[in-house]
Tab-separated table of C-alpha atoms in Angstrom:
chain	number	residue	atom	x	y	z
J	710	MET	CA	97.144	150.578	76.097
J	711	LEU	CA	99.383	150.201	79.166
J	712	LYS	CA	102.081	147.541	79.181
J	713	VAL	CA	104.131	146.607	82.197
J	714	HIS	CA	107.241	144.503	81.789
J	715	CYS	CA	110.517	143.862	83.601
J	716	LYS	CA	113.772	145.155	82.261
J	717	THR	CA	117.197	143.915	83.218
J	718	ARG	CA	120.518	145.743	83.335
J	719	GLY	CA	121.077	144.898	79.682
J	720	ASP	CA	117.837	146.617	78.615
J	721	ILE	CA	118.457	150.076	80.133
J	722	PRO	CA	121.410	151.972	81.551
J	723	SER	CA	122.481	150.843	85.013
J	724	SER	CA	122.313	154.408	86.270
J	725	SER	CA	118.578	154.517	85.749
J	726	LEU	CA	117.512	151.053	86.938
J	727	LYS	CA	118.432	148.927	89.936
J	728	PRO	CA	118.737	145.151	89.543
J	729	GLY	CA	115.326	143.557	89.161
J	730	ALA	CA	113.489	146.880	89.039
J	731	ALA	CA	110.276	147.176	87.098
J	732	SER	CA	109.560	149.876	84.586
J	733	ILE	CA	106.411	151.166	82.963
J	734	VAL	CA	106.225	151.833	79.202
J	735	LEU	CA	103.280	153.983	78.026
J	736	LYS	CA	102.189	153.545	74.416
J	737	ARG	CA	99.703	156.505	74.400
J	738	PRO	CA	98.474	159.252	76.753
J	739	LEU	CA	96.292	157.909	79.553
J	740	SER	CA	94.066	159.380	82.190
J	741	LEU	CA	95.410	159.883	85.713
J	742	ASN	CA	93.369	156.999	87.128
J	743	ILE	CA	94.710	154.580	84.557
J	744	LEU	CA	98.247	155.815	85.140
J	745	VAL	CA	97.924	155.236	88.896
J	746	ALA	CA	96.545	151.777	88.275
J	747	GLY	CA	99.491	151.033	86.026
J	748	ILE	CA	101.968	152.144	88.650
J	749	LEU	CA	100.318	149.914	91.239
J	750	LEU	CA	100.472	147.012	88.816
J	751	ALA	CA	104.153	147.667	88.189
J	752	LEU	CA	104.871	147.736	91.906
J	753	ALA	CA	103.093	144.411	92.319
J	754	ALA	CA	105.151	142.885	89.524
J	755	ALA	CA	108.475	144.229	90.827
J	756	PRO	CA	109.122	141.477	93.453
J	757	ALA	CA	108.615	138.732	90.886
J	758	CYS	CA	111.031	140.460	88.546
J	759	ALA	CA	113.558	140.937	91.332
J	760	GLN	CA	113.509	137.205	92.106
J	761	THR	CA	114.825	136.433	88.654
J	762	GLN	CA	117.898	138.534	89.458
J	763	ALA	CA	118.483	137.801	93.150
J	764	GLN	CA	119.929	134.651	94.579
J	765	SER	CA	117.390	131.913	95.246
J	766	GLN	CA	119.364	130.628	98.257
J	767	LEU	CA	118.605	131.614	101.818
J	768	PHE	CA	120.610	130.435	104.770
J	769	LYS	CA	119.559	130.055	108.384
J	770	CYS	CA	121.980	129.638	111.264
J	771	LYS	CA	122.598	130.452	114.902
J	772	ASP	CA	125.761	131.948	116.311
J	773	SER	CA	127.444	130.972	119.573
J	774	LYS	CA	125.168	133.392	121.465
J	775	GLY	CA	121.985	131.797	120.118
J	776	ARG	CA	121.106	134.587	117.699
J	777	THR	CA	119.397	133.404	114.498
J	778	TYR	CA	120.459	134.731	111.085
J	779	TYR	CA	118.599	134.611	107.768
J	780	THR	CA	120.992	135.636	105.010
J	781	GLN	CA	121.802	134.983	101.356
J	782	THR	CA	125.339	134.004	102.361
J	783	PRO	CA	126.299	132.377	105.670
J	784	PRO	CA	127.636	135.111	107.984
J	785	THR	CA	131.009	134.881	109.682
J	786	GLU	CA	129.190	134.678	113.027
J	787	CYS	CA	128.026	131.178	112.023
J	788	LEU	CA	131.466	129.903	111.060
J	789	GLY	CA	131.732	126.306	112.234
J	790	LYS	CA	128.037	126.202	113.219
J	791	GLU	CA	125.193	124.237	111.688
J	792	VAL	CA	123.776	126.024	108.616
J	793	GLU	CA	120.461	125.255	106.905
J	794	GLU	CA	119.860	126.138	103.276
J	795	LEU	CA	116.219	127.095	102.695
J	796	SER	CA	114.095	127.092	99.568
J	797	ARG	CA	111.994	130.112	98.532
J	798	GLN	CA	109.112	128.497	100.399
J	799	GLY	CA	111.209	128.317	103.586
J	800	ARG	CA	111.734	124.542	103.525
J	801	VAL	CA	115.116	123.092	104.468
J	802	VAL	CA	116.728	121.686	101.324
J	803	LYS	CA	120.234	121.098	102.664
J	804	LYS	CA	121.904	121.053	106.036
J	805	ARG	CA	125.567	121.603	106.758
J	806	GLU	CA	126.687	120.004	109.974
J	807	ALA	CA	128.456	122.022	112.596
J	808	ALA	CA	132.169	121.425	113.092
J	809	LEU	CA	132.629	118.625	115.629
J	810	THR	CA	134.760	118.886	118.740
J	811	PRO	CA	137.578	116.344	119.191
J	812	GLU	CA	135.393	114.487	121.700
J	813	GLN	CA	132.469	114.377	119.259
J	814	LEU	CA	134.759	113.194	116.457
J	815	ALA	CA	136.112	110.436	118.696
J	816	ALA	CA	132.571	109.402	119.668
J	817	ARG	CA	131.448	109.298	116.047
J	818	GLU	CA	134.498	107.249	115.023
J	819	ALA	CA	133.859	104.853	117.900
J	820	GLU	CA	130.223	104.463	116.834
J	821	GLU	CA	131.212	103.841	113.215
J	822	LYS	CA	133.766	101.263	114.367
J	823	ARG	CA	131.139	99.549	116.528
J	824	LYS	CA	128.716	99.355	113.609
J	825	LYS	CA	131.382	97.898	111.319
J	826	GLU	CA	132.283	95.300	113.941
J	827	GLU	CA	128.616	94.355	114.311
J	828	GLU	CA	128.255	94.036	110.534
J	829	THR	CA	131.389	91.871	110.363
J	830	ALA	CA	130.132	89.689	113.227
J	831	ALA	CA	126.735	89.308	111.544
J	832	LYS	CA	128.385	88.238	108.259
J	833	GLU	CA	130.605	85.758	110.114
J	834	GLU	CA	127.596	84.335	111.973
J	835	LYS	CA	125.747	83.931	108.670
J	836	ARG	CA	128.769	82.149	107.164
J	837	LYS	CA	129.061	79.796	110.144
J	838	ASN	CA	125.353	78.960	110.030
J	839	ALA	CA	125.575	78.113	106.330
J	840	ALA	CA	128.641	75.922	106.946
J	841	LEU	CA	126.874	74.145	109.808
J	842	LEU	CA	123.824	73.307	107.698
J	843	ASN	CA	126.081	72.086	104.897
J	844	THR	CA	127.995	69.830	107.314
J	845	TYR	CA	125.114	68.093	109.108
J	846	SER	CA	121.877	66.741	107.714
J	847	SER	CA	120.396	65.720	111.069
J	848	GLU	CA	120.926	65.832	114.808
J	849	GLN	CA	122.180	62.253	114.650
J	850	ASP	CA	124.934	63.339	112.254
J	851	ILE	CA	126.216	65.636	114.975
J	852	GLU	CA	126.288	62.864	117.565
J	853	ASP	CA	128.056	60.508	115.145
J	854	SER	CA	130.703	63.150	114.446
J	855	ARG	CA	131.117	63.713	118.189
J	856	GLN	CA	131.784	60.036	118.839
J	857	ARG	CA	134.330	59.814	115.984
J	858	ALA	CA	136.231	62.826	117.321
J	859	LEU	CA	136.180	61.477	120.884
J	860	LYS	CA	137.409	58.075	119.730
J	861	GLN	CA	140.374	59.601	117.935
J	862	ALA	CA	141.255	61.706	120.968
J	863	GLU	CA	141.002	58.667	123.260
J	864	LEU	CA	143.287	56.605	121.011
J	865	ALA	CA	145.835	59.422	121.049
J	866	THR	CA	145.544	59.612	124.842
J	867	LYS	CA	146.185	55.887	125.232
J	868	GLU	CA	149.243	56.150	122.996
J	869	ILE	CA	150.625	58.965	125.154
J	870	ASP	CA	149.944	56.918	128.293
J	871	LYS	CA	151.928	54.081	126.760
J	872	ARG	CA	154.903	56.350	125.978
J	873	ILE	CA	154.856	57.763	129.520
J	874	ALA	CA	154.885	54.247	131.000
J	875	GLU	CA	157.859	53.306	128.824
J	876	ALA	CA	159.742	56.451	129.846
J	877	GLN	CA	159.042	55.795	133.529
J	878	LYS	CA	160.314	52.230	133.178
J	879	ARG	CA	163.432	53.558	131.481
J	880	ALA	CA	163.864	56.031	134.331
J	881	LYS	CA	163.946	53.169	136.864
J	882	ASN	CA	166.629	51.360	134.866
J	883	LEU	CA	168.683	54.524	134.591
J	884	ALA	CA	168.325	55.157	138.330
J	885	ALA	CA	169.588	51.641	139.077
J	886	GLU	CA	172.539	52.181	136.761
J	887	LYS	CA	173.249	55.507	138.446
J	888	GLU	CA	173.614	53.778	141.848
J	889	PHE	CA	176.502	51.752	140.436
J	890	TYR	CA	178.421	55.017	140.167
J	891	ALA	CA	177.568	56.249	143.647
J	892	LYS	CA	181.227	56.329	144.712
J	893	LYS	CA	182.842	57.190	141.381
J	894	PRO	CA	182.225	59.655	138.562
J	895	MET	CA	179.100	58.964	136.497
J	896	PRO	CA	179.674	58.669	132.735
J	897	LYS	CA	178.596	61.661	130.677
J	898	LYS	CA	176.354	59.500	128.491
J	899	LEU	CA	174.450	58.150	131.487
J	900	GLU	CA	174.002	61.639	132.853
J	901	ASP	CA	172.639	62.829	129.485
J	902	ASP	CA	170.314	59.807	129.216
J	903	ILE	CA	168.799	60.541	132.625
J	904	LYS	CA	168.305	64.214	131.823
J	905	ASN	CA	166.782	63.543	128.387
J	906	ASN	CA	164.444	60.905	129.805
J	907	GLU	CA	163.203	63.349	132.448
J	908	ILE	CA	162.536	65.925	129.713
J	909	ASP	CA	160.682	63.296	127.687
J	910	ILE	CA	158.459	62.338	130.632
J	911	LYS	CA	157.622	65.958	131.354
J	912	GLY	CA	156.771	66.628	127.703
J	913	GLN	CA	154.567	63.556	127.430
J	914	GLN	CA	152.705	64.478	130.603
J	915	GLU	CA	152.023	67.964	129.252
J	916	THR	CA	150.762	66.446	125.997
J	917	LEU	CA	148.518	64.074	127.952
J	918	ALA	CA	147.009	66.979	129.895
J	919	ALA	CA	146.330	68.808	126.629
J	920	LYS	CA	144.647	65.729	125.148
J	921	LYS	CA	142.424	65.323	128.191
J	922	LYS	CA	141.426	68.962	127.851
J	923	GLU	CA	140.720	68.302	124.186
J	924	LEU	CA	138.089	65.754	125.191
J	925	GLY	CA	136.183	68.473	127.024
J	926	ASP	CA	136.656	70.879	124.111
J	927	ILE	CA	135.247	68.304	121.695
J	928	ASN	CA	132.106	67.883	123.768
J	929	ALA	CA	131.693	71.645	124.092
J	930	LYS	CA	132.076	72.075	120.323
J	931	TYR	CA	129.456	69.492	119.418
J	932	ASP	CA	127.097	70.720	122.123
J	933	GLU	CA	127.273	74.166	120.528
J	934	ASP	CA	126.864	72.711	117.026
J	935	LYS	CA	123.750	70.864	118.159
J	936	ARG	CA	122.305	73.954	119.813
J	937	ARG	CA	122.792	76.079	116.715
J	938	TYR	CA	121.581	73.322	114.388
J	939	LEU	CA	118.318	72.877	116.277
J	940	GLU	CA	117.756	76.630	116.455
J	941	LEU	CA	118.332	76.997	112.708
J	942	THR	CA	116.201	74.016	111.674
J	943	THR	CA	113.418	73.978	114.263
J	944	GLY	CA	113.836	77.080	116.384
J	945	ALA	CA	114.008	74.820	119.443
J	946	LYS	CA	116.687	74.709	122.082
J	947	PRO	CA	118.038	71.227	122.988
J	948	LYS	CA	117.932	69.731	126.439
J	949	ALA	CA	121.166	69.441	128.365
J	950	PRO	CA	122.903	66.433	126.768
J	951	ALA	CA	124.018	63.437	128.792
J	952	ALA	CA	127.785	63.020	129.124
J	953	PRO	CA	128.852	61.072	126.029
J	954	ALA	CA	131.169	58.106	126.147
J	955	GLY	CA	134.742	59.149	126.700
J	956	ALA	CA	133.866	62.406	128.404
J	957	ALA	CA	134.938	61.169	131.851
J	958	PRO	CA	138.596	61.674	132.836
J	959	LEU	CA	140.735	58.889	131.533
J	960	LYS	CA	142.706	56.678	133.892
J	961	LYS	CA	146.289	55.809	133.293
């Protein structure tokens, strides 16, 4: 009987067998034909035995000149290049990216930053939409809130108008008092009162301008709230709203 089996380095001296080599063990004398058949069988079995010893990894890469390498360890020619690790069947099981240039690194970082910003914006938009739906239960709620905000702004505007009128009246009185000292030194207190009153008038006028701008901002805010509310609840876009009460410039 002829038996063919693989022997490793531990089975026979290393001087007589290479790693993964196959050997033939004869149990009794055989004819020449059988012996030849056994040798052929051993040769056929040798690759399978060698695979148990050799590395299972195979790497594929291209160097800077475009030459392709298939090796058990990545060659130095592929240093910094893309390397594919292949299975025994030749399928790619892992891919190592090539080293990026500074420009490529900057582009990748910019893309990652853009994606993070988009994700943050999407989360913020989702939060705002939830807050909007929790604030209003109907389109009429939005209009009611608009009118309340406009009314408060208008009351504040009227109060500023009143303070400006008082300061202007005080300015006339101070100017009349100043004429009394046309030919003699003006008292320090009067001089300070005139200067402070001018500062007060200027400050009140700036506040009035800001309040009038606030009226437009209020309308813009509630127009946007209505647009988003209708899109979220019905998917419809509202018609251009008529100018609400208080939207026109206020007269002094």
